[in-house]
Structure formats: structure tokens, C-alpha cells
Tab-separated table of C-alpha atoms and ligand atoms in Angstrom:
chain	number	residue	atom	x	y	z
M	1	UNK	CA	0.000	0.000	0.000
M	2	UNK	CA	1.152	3.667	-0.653
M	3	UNK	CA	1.754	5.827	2.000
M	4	UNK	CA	2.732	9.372	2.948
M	5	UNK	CA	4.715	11.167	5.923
M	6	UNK	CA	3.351	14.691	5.824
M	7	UNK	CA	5.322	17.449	7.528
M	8	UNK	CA	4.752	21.277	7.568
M	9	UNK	CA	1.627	23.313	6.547
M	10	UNK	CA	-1.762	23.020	4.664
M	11	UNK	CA	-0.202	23.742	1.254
M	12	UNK	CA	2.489	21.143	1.640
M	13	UNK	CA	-0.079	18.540	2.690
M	14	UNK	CA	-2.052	19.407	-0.308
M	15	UNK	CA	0.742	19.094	-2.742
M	16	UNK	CA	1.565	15.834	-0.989
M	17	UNK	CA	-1.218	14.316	-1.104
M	18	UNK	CA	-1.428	15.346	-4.911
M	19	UNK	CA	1.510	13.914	-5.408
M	20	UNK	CA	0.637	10.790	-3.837
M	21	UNK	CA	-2.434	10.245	-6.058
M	22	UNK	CA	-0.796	10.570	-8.837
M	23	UNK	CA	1.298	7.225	-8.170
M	24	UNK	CA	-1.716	5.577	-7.619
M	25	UNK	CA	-1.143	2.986	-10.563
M	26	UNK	CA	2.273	2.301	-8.300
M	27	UNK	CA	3.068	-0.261	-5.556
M	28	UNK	CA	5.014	0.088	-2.724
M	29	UNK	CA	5.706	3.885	-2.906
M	30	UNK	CA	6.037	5.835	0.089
M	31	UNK	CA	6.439	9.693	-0.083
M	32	UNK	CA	8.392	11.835	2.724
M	33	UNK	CA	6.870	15.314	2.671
M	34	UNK	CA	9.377	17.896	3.949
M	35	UNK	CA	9.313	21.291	6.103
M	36	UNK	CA	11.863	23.595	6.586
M	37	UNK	CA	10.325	25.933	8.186
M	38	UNK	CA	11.592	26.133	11.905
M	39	UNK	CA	14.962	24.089	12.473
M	40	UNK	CA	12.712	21.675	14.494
M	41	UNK	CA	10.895	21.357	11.495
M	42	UNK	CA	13.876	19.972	9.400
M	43	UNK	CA	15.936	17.608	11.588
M	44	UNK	CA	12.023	15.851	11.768
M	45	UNK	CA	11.476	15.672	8.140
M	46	UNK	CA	15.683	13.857	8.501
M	47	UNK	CA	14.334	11.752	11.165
M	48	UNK	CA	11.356	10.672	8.910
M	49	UNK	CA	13.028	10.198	5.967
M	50	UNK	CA	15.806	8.024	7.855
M	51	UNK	CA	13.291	6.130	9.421
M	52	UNK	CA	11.512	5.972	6.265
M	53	UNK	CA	14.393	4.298	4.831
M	54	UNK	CA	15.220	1.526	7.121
M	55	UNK	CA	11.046	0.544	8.004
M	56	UNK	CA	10.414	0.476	3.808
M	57	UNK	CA	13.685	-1.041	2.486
M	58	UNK	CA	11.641	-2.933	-0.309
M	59	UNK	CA	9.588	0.581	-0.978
M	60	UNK	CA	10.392	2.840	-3.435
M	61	UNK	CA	11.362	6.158	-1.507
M	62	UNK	CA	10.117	9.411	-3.035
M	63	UNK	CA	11.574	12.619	-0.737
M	64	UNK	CA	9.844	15.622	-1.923
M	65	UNK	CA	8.608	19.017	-0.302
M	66	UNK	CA	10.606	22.089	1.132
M	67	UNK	CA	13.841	20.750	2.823
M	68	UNK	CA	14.853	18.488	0.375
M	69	UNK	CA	14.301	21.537	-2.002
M	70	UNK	CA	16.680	23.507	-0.250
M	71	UNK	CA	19.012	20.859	0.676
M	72	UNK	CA	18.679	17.551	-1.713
M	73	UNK	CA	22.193	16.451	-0.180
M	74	UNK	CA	20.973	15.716	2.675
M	75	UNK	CA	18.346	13.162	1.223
M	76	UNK	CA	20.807	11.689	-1.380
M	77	UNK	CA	20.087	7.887	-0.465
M	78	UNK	CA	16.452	8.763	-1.641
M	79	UNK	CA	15.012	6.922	-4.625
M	80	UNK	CA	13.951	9.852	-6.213
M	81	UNK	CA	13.645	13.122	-5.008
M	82	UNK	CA	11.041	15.746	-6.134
M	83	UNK	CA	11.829	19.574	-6.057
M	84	UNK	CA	8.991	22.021	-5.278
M	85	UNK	CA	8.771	23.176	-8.598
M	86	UNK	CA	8.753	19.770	-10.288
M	87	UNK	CA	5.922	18.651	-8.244
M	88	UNK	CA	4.018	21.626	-9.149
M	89	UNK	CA	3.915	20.954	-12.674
M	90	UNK	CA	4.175	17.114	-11.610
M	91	UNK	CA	0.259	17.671	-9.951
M	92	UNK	CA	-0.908	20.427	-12.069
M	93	UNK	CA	-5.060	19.363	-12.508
M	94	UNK	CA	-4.472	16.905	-9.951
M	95	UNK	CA	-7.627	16.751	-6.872
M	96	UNK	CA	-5.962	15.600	-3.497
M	97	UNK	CA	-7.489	12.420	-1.974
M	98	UNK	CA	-6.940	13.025	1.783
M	99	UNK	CA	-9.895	11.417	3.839
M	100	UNK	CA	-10.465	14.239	5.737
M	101	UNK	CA	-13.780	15.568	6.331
M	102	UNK	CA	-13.288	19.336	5.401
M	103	UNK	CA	-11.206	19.575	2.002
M	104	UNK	CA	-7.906	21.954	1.878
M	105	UNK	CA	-7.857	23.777	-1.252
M	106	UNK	CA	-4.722	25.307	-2.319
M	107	UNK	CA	-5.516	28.849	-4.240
M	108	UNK	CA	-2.001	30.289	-4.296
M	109	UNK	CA	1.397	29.838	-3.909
M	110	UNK	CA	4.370	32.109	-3.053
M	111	UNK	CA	5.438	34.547	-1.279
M	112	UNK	CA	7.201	38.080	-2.123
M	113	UNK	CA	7.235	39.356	1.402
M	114	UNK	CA	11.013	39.450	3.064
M	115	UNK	CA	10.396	38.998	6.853
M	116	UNK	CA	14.045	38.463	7.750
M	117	UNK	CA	13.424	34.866	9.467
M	118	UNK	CA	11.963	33.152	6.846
M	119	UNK	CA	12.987	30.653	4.913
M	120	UNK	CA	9.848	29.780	3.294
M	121	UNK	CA	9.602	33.261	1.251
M	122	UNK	CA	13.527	31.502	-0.441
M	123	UNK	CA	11.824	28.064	-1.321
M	124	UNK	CA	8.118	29.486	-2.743
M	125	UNK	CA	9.178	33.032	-3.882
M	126	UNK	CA	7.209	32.819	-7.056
M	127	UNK	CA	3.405	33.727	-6.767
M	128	UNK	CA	1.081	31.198	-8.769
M	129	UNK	CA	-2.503	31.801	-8.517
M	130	UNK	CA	-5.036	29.076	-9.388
M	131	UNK	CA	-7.948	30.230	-11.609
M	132	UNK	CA	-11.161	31.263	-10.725
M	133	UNK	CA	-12.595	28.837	-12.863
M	134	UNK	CA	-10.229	25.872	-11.899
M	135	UNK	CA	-10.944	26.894	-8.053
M	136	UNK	CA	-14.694	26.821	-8.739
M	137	UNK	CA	-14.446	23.944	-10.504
M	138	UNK	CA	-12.699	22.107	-7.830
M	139	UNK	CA	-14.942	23.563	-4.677
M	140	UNK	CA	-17.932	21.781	-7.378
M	141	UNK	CA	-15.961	18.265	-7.040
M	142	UNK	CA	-15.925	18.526	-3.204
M	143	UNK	CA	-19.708	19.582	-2.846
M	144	UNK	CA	-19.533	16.418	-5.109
M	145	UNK	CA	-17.551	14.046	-3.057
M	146	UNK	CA	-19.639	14.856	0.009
M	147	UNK	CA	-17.073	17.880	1.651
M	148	UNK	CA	-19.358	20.643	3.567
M	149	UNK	CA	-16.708	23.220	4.115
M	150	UNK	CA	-13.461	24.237	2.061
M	151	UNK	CA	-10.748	25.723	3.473
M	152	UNK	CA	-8.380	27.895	1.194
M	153	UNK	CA	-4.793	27.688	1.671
M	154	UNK	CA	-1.601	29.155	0.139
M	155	UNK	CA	1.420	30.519	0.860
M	156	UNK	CA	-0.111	33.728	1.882
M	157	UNK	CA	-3.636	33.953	0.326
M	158	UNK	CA	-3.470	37.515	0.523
M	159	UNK	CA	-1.616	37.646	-1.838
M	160	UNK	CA	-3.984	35.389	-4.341
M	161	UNK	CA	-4.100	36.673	-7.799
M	162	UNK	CA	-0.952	39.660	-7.489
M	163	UNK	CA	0.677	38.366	-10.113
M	164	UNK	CA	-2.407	39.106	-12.796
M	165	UNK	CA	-3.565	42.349	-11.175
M	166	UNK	CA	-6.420	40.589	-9.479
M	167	UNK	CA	-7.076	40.343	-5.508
M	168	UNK	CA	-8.386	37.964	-2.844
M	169	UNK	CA	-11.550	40.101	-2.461
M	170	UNK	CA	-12.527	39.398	-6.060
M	171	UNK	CA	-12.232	35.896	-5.489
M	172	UNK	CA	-15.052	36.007	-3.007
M	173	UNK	CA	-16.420	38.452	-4.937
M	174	UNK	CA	-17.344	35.562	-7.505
M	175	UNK	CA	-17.990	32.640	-4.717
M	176	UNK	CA	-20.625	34.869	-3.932
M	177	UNK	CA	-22.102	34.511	-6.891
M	178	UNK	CA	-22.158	30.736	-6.496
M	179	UNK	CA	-25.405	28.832	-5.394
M	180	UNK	CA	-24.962	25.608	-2.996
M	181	UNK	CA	-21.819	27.162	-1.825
M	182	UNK	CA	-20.090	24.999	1.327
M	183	UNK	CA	-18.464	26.932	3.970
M	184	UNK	CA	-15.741	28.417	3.178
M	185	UNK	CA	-12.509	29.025	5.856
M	186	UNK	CA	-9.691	30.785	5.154
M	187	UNK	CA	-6.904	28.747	6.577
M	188	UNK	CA	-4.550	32.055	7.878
M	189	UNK	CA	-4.360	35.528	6.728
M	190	UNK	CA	-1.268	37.905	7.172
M	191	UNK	CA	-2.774	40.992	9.597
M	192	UNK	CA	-1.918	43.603	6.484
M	193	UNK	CA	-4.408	42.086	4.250
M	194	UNK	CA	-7.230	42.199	6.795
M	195	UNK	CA	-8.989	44.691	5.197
M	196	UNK	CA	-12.149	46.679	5.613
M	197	UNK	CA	-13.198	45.765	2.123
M	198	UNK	CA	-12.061	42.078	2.301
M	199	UNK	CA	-14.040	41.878	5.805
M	200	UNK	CA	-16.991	43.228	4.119
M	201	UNK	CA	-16.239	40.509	1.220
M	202	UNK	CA	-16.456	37.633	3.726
M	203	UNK	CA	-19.694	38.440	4.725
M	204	UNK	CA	-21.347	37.760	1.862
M	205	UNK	CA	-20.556	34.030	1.549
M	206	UNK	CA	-20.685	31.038	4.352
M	207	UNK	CA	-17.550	32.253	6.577
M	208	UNK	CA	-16.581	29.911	8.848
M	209	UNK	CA	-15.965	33.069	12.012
M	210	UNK	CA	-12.692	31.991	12.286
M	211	UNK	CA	-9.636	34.306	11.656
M	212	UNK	CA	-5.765	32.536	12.346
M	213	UNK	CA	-3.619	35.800	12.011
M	214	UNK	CA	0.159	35.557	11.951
M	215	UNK	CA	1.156	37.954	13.756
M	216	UNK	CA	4.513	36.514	15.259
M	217	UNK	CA	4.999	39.537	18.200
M	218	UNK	CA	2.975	42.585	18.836
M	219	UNK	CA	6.544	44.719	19.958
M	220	UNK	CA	6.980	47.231	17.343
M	221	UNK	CA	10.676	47.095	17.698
M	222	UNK	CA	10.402	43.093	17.134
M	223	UNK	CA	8.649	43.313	14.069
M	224	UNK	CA	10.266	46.233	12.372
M	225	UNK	CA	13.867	43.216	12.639
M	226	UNK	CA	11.133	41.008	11.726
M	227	UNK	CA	10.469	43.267	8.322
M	228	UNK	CA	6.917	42.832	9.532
M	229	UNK	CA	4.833	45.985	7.908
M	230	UNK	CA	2.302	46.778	10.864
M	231	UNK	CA	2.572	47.824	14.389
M	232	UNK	CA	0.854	47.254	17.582
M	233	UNK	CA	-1.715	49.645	17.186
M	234	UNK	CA	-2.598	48.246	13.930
M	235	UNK	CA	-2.918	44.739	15.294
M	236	UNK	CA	-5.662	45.945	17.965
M	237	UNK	CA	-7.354	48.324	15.648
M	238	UNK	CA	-7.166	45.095	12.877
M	239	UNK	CA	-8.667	42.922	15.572
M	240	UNK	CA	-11.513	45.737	16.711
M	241	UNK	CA	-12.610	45.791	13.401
M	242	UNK	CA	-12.826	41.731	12.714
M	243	UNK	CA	-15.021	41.763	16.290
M	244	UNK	CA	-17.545	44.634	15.171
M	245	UNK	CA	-18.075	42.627	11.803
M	246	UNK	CA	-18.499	39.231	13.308
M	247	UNK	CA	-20.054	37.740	16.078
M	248	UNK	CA	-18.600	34.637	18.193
M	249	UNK	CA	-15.658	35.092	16.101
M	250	UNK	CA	-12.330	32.436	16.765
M	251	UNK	CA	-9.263	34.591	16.791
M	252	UNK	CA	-6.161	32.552	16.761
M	253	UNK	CA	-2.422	34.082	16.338
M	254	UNK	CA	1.141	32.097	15.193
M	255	UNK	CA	3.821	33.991	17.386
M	256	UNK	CA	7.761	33.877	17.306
M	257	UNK	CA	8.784	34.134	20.685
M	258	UNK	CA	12.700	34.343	21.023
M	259	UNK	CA	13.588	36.558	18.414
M	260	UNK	CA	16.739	37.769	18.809
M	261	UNK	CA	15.930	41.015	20.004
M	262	UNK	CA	12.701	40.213	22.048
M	263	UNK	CA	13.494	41.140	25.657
M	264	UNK	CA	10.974	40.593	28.739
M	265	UNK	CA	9.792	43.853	27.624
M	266	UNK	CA	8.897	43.354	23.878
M	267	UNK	CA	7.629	39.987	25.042
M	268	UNK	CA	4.850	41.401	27.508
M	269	UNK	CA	3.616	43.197	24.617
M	270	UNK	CA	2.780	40.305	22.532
M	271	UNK	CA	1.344	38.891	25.343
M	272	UNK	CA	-0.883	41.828	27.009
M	273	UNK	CA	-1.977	41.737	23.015
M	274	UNK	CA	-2.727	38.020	23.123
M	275	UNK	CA	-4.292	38.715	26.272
M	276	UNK	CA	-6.574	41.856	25.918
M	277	UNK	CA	-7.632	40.648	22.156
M	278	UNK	CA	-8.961	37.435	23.996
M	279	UNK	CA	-6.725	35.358	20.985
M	280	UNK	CA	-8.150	32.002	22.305
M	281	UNK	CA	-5.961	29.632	20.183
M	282	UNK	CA	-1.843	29.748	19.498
M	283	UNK	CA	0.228	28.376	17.980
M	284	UNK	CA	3.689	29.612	18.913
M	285	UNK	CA	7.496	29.006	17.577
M	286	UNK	CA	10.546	29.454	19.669
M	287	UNK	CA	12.855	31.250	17.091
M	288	UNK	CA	15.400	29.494	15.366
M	289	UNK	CA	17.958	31.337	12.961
M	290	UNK	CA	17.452	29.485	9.474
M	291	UNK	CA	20.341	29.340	6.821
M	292	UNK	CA	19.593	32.068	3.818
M	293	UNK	CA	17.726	34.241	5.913
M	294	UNK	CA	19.100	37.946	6.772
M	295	UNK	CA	18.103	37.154	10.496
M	296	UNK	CA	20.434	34.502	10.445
M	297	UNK	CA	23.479	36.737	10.949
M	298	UNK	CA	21.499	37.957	14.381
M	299	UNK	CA	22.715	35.122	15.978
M	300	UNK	CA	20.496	32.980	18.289
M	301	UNK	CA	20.376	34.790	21.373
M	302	UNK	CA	17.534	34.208	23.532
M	303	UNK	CA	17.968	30.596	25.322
M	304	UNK	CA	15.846	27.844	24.921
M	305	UNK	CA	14.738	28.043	28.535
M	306	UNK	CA	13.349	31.356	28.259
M	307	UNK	CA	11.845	31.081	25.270
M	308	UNK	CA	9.915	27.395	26.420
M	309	UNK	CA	8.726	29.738	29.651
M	310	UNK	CA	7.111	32.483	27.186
M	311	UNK	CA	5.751	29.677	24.777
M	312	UNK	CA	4.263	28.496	28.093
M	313	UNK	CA	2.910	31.734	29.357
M	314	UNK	CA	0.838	32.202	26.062
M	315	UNK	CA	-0.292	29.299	25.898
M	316	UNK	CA	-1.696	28.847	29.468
M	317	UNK	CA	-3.211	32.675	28.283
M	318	UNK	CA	-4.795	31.594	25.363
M	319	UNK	CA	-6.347	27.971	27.330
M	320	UNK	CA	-8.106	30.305	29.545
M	321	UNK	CA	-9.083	32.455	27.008
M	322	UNK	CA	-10.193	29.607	24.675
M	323	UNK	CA	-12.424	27.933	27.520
M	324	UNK	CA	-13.874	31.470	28.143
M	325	UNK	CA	-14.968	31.168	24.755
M	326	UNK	CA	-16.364	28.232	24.323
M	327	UNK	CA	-18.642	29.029	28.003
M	328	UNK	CA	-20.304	32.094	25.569
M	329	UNK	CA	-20.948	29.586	23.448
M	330	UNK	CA	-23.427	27.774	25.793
M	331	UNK	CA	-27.051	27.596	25.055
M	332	UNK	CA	-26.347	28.539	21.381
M	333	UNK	CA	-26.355	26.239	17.539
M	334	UNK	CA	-23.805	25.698	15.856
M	335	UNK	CA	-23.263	23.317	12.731
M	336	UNK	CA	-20.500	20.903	13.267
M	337	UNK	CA	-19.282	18.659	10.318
M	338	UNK	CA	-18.211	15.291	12.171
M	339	UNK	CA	-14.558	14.182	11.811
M	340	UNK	CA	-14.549	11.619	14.322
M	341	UNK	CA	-17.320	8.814	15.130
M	342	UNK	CA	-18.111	6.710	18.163
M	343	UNK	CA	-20.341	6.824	20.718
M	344	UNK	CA	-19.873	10.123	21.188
M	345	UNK	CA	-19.142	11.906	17.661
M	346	UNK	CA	-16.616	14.509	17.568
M	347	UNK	CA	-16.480	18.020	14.802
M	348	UNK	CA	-16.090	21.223	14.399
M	349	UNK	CA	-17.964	24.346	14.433
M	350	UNK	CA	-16.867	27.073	11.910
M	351	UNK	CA	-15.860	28.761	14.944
M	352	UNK	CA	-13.193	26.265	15.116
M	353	UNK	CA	-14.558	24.794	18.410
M	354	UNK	CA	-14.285	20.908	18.872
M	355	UNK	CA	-17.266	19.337	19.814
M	356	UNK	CA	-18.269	16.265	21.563
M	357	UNK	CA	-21.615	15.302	20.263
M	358	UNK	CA	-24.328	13.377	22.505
M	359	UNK	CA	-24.839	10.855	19.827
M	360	UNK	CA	-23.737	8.472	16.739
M	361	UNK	CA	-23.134	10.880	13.518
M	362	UNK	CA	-22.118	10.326	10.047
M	363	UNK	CA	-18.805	10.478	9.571
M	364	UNK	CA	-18.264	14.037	7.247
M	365	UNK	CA	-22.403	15.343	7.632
M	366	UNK	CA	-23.118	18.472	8.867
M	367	UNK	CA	-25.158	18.446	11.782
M	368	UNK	CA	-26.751	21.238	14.057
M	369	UNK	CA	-26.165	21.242	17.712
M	370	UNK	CA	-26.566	23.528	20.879
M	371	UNK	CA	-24.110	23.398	22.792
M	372	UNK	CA	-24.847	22.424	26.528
M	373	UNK	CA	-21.704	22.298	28.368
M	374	UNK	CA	-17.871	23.533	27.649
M	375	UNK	CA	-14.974	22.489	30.672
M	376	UNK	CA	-11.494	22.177	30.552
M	377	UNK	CA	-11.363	18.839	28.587
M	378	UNK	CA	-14.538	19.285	26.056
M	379	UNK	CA	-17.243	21.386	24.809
M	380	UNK	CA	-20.725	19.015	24.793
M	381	UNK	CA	-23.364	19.824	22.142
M	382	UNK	CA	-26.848	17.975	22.138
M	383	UNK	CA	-28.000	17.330	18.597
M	384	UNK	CA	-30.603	19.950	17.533
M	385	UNK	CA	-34.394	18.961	17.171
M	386	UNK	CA	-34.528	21.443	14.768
M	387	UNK	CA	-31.566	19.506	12.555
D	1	SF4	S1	4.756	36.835	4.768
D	1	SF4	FE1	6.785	36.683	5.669
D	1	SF4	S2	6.609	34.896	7.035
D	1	SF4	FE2	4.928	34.723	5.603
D	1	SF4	S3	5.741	33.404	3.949
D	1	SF4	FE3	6.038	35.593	3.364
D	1	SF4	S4	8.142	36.056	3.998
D	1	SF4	FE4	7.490	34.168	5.095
């Protein structure tokens, strides 16, 4: 049987699994799918690609994705290995198969920004939109194939359609114009294209309320080293605005913490931000200096021990914040497409809440539930008579 080992974000997974259906007619193929983009993030796509190689000696070994990109002598025992831009044109037309229950689309790729610790911006630095038609075309397959929500990922979707003069907010622009339209998430959105007109944009198709902003620190002195092109008071002002146009809306941050000049100080901003926003999901990075980058020659100078204590102190933030949220959700519906079944059935809102449902559901349907109880461990939600 084929098999993949999926590292890294929504648009690698996408092109992986692309990849992956596209040696269907093969046997015994497995595919490592590399990241790059923390140094963590590398020496695990090593790990599985050496453990890759001694489990599937009989397989045929396929290395492909962003560290091998960068660095294909490091994966030189590979049997083949499969640059970004190979695989691109490799998968072009190509539908992932993933078996998930909400289907990633990928509408871009690319990235021209130059934040200085980035490596990703050296291995995807050429924007490549997908159509409007192809993207409409493919959202049709998955309202085929059962999906109930799409969720749009890229590089940096903000930056969808730049290189043919066209914008994100035309994009929804025409989904609005579609009938039978599934719910649509956007899987993250860099804080400078959170616009008033792309906010106003949203609301006129199925948003999932669910915003994942990276905003890596909210220090102004941190993210002008950063080359980040906001400040603080944007980020509250950004976040004021998302909050008067939706209701019950998820905000969720990525954050470096450890950047070489991020001192207690700089770091209390980020959090007081994390904090007074009420950002009720994280995910954060301790910083690590990547080759190529012009952060590199910074130096690593935060330890690991203070940066695993700030990592710590947002994230116990953002768990009170999150169960907060989830208590306002009490005695309200919600749809929740099931990814999990049992007993108890398990899904998501578009709110991005995880819920425990009271009965047996369909694996992948939508149901409607009010939700009766959120603790520490779960949020409950009895199935809806009006369902
Ligand atoms: S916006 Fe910055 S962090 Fe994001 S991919 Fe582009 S260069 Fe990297």
C-alpha cells in the first residue's frame, strides 16, 4: 500500500497528497513530505526520511517538499527526489485524496514578502494563482464528493491573484455569486491584508468566524527586525474591526517568541496583546535562525529556557481564554461537520470549536447542535431537534 509522511503546513499537505495520487497505478511507494520551516521542522522531516528508509527497504522512496528543495544532499540515499517546482507541474489538474472531512484547497502559492526569518519566502518566492474557474471547478468536485466546508490555503492567500492584477476580495467576490456554496474558511491571513473591504467581502458568503492571524509579536521594535509591515496599534485596531463585523468570532495568532531582540519587555507586549484581544488559540514558535535568511546573521540569542517559559505563558493565556470562549458559546447552535465517530461523535464548528456530540453521527455530515456544556477537557453539544 502507498503511504505518505506529511510534515509542515496546509499547502504542503495538499501538494503531498497530490503527489501521492498521482502514483496511484504504483506499488510500494512511500512519499516523505518535507518542512523547513523552523529548524525543528527539518531535523524531523531527517528523522522521517531516515526512518523511512530503514522501516520500507523494499519501498520505493520518493523525498519531496521544502527541505529536500533547499538541501537535496541531505536526502541523497532517496530513490527519487522531487523539487517544489517539479511537483508543481508534476500535480498540475491533480484533486488531493486526503480522507479528511473538510477539504484543503490550495488557491495560491508564493510569497514576495522578506520577513528576515523566513525561509519559506527563499523556497516558494514565485506567486502562482489558481484560476477562478479551476478553483470553482474544484470547490464543485468537493460539494460532489460529500465535503461541507473548504478551506483555502496558500502561501499567503493575501496575496492570491498579485501576479495578474487581481485580488483575494474578487475571489469572493465571484464565490458569492455561487449557489450551494459549502463553507468556506480561510486557513490564515497575514494581519496587512485584513482589510475593511475584504471583511466586508467575507460576509457575503458562508464564513466559517474563524480568523488565524500571523502575527509573530505585537513589539513594534520586534517586528520592524522582523520586516513585519504593521505595528501594535494596527494589530488591535485590525482585531476591533474583525469583532464589530463578526459575532462569536475564533481569533487565533502564530507567534515567534525568542527573536533575537525580544526582551521581557517586547515579550509582555505580545502577550498583554494576546491577552486583551482574547486570541483564544496559538500556535507559537521558539525562534530558530534558518540558513539564507538575513536574520540569520542575528545570531540565536535568547535561550531555549526562556523562550519554552514564554511559549508556556501564552499558551496557558490563550487555554483560559479559549475555555472562556467556548462558556459564551453555551445555550447557542452551531453546525459541526463530524470528523470523528463513536459513541460520542466529535467536529467542528466554523468557529473552530471541537465538539463532543451526545450521539452516533455520520462520519463528514453536517449536523446542528446547541451546545450544553464547555470544561477544561470538552465542549458538549446535544443534537438539535430542529436539525
Ligand atoms: S509573509 Fe513573511 S513569514 Fe509569511 S511566507 Fe512571506 S516572507 Fe514568510
Amino acid at each position: 500500500l502507498n503511504k505518505i509522511i506529511n510534515l509542515g503546513c496546509k499547502v504542503n499537505q495538499y501538494e503531498g497528497y497530490c503527489l501521492l495520487k498521482k502514483f496511484k497505478d504504483e506499488k510500494n511507494v512511500v512519499i516523505v513530505n518535507t518542512c523547513c520551516v523552523t529548524h525543528e521542522a527539518e531535523l524531523k522531516s531527517l528523522k522521517k526520511y531516515r526512518a523511512a528508509m530503514r522501516r520500507y527497504p523494499n519501498s520505493r522512496i520518493i523525498v519531496t517538499g521544502c527541505t529536500c528543495t533547499l538541501f537535496p544532499s541531505k536526502f541523497k540515499d532517496a530513490d527519487t527526489i522531487i523539487d517544489l517546482e517539479t511537483r508543481n507541474a508534476f500535480i498540475q489538474g491533480v484533486y488531493p485524496e486526503s480522507g479528511r472531512s473538510r477539504y484543503f484547497l490550495k488557491i495560491q502559492d508564493g510569497c514576495t514578502s522578506s520577513c528576515t526569518y523566513c525561509i519559506v519566502a527563499k523556497v516558494r518566492n514565485r506567486i502562482e494563482s489558481k484560476a477562478v474557474s479551476d478553483i470553482l471547478e474544484e470547490i464543485n468536485q468537493a460539494v460532489k464528493n460529500g465535503f461541507h466546508e473548504v478551506v483555502l490555503v496558500g502561501a499567503n492567500i493575501g496575496l492570491y491573484g498579485a501576479e495578474r492584477g487581481e485580488r483575494l476580495i474578487d475571489l469572493l467576490h465571484t464565490l458569492a455569486r455561487v449557489s450551494n456554496l459549502p463553507r468556506i474558511r480561510l486557513s490564515s491571513i497575514e494581519p496587512q491584508f485584513v482589510t475593511d473591504e475584504l471583511l466586508h467581502g467575507m460576509n457575503d458568503i458562508p464564513i466559517c468566524r474563524h480568523f488565524h492571524i500571523p502575527i509573530q509579536s505585537a513589539d513594534d521594535s520586534v517586528l520592524k527586525a522582523m520586516g513585519r509591515a504593521y505595528s501594535q496599534q494596527y494589530l488591535y485596531d485590525m482585531v476591533d474591526r474583525i469583532r464589530s463585523t463578526f459575532d462569536s468570532v475564533m481569533l487565533g495568532a502564530d507567534v515567534i517568541v525568542g527573536f533575537p531582540n525580544e526582551g521581557e519587555q517586547e515579550f509582555l507586549h505580545t502577550y498583554q496583546l494576546i491577552d486583551a484581544l482574547e486570541f483564544a488559540h496559538v500556535h507559537v514558535f521558539p525562534y530558530s535562525p534558518r540558513p539564507l535568511t538575513s536574520a540569520f546573521s542575528y545570531g540565536d540569542r535568547v535561550s531555549a529556557d526562556i523562550k519554552r517559559a514564554r511559549r508556556n505563558r501564552l499558551v496557558q493565556c490563550v487555554t483560559e481564554h479559549n475555555l472562556e470562549f467556548r462558556k459564551q458559546m453555551i445555550g447557542r447552535m452551531f453546525d459541526v461537520i463530524i470528523e470523528k465517530e463513536g459513541r460520542r461523535s466529535t467536529g467542528l464548528t466554523d468557529n473552530y470549536v471541537r465538539v463532543s456530540v451526545d450521539k452516533k453521527c455520520a462520519l463528514h455530515s453536517l449536523v446542528r447542535v446547541v451546545i450544553a456544556d464547555a470544561d477544561t477537557e470538552q465542549t458538549i453539544g446535544h443534537l438539535s431537534v430542529d436539525a
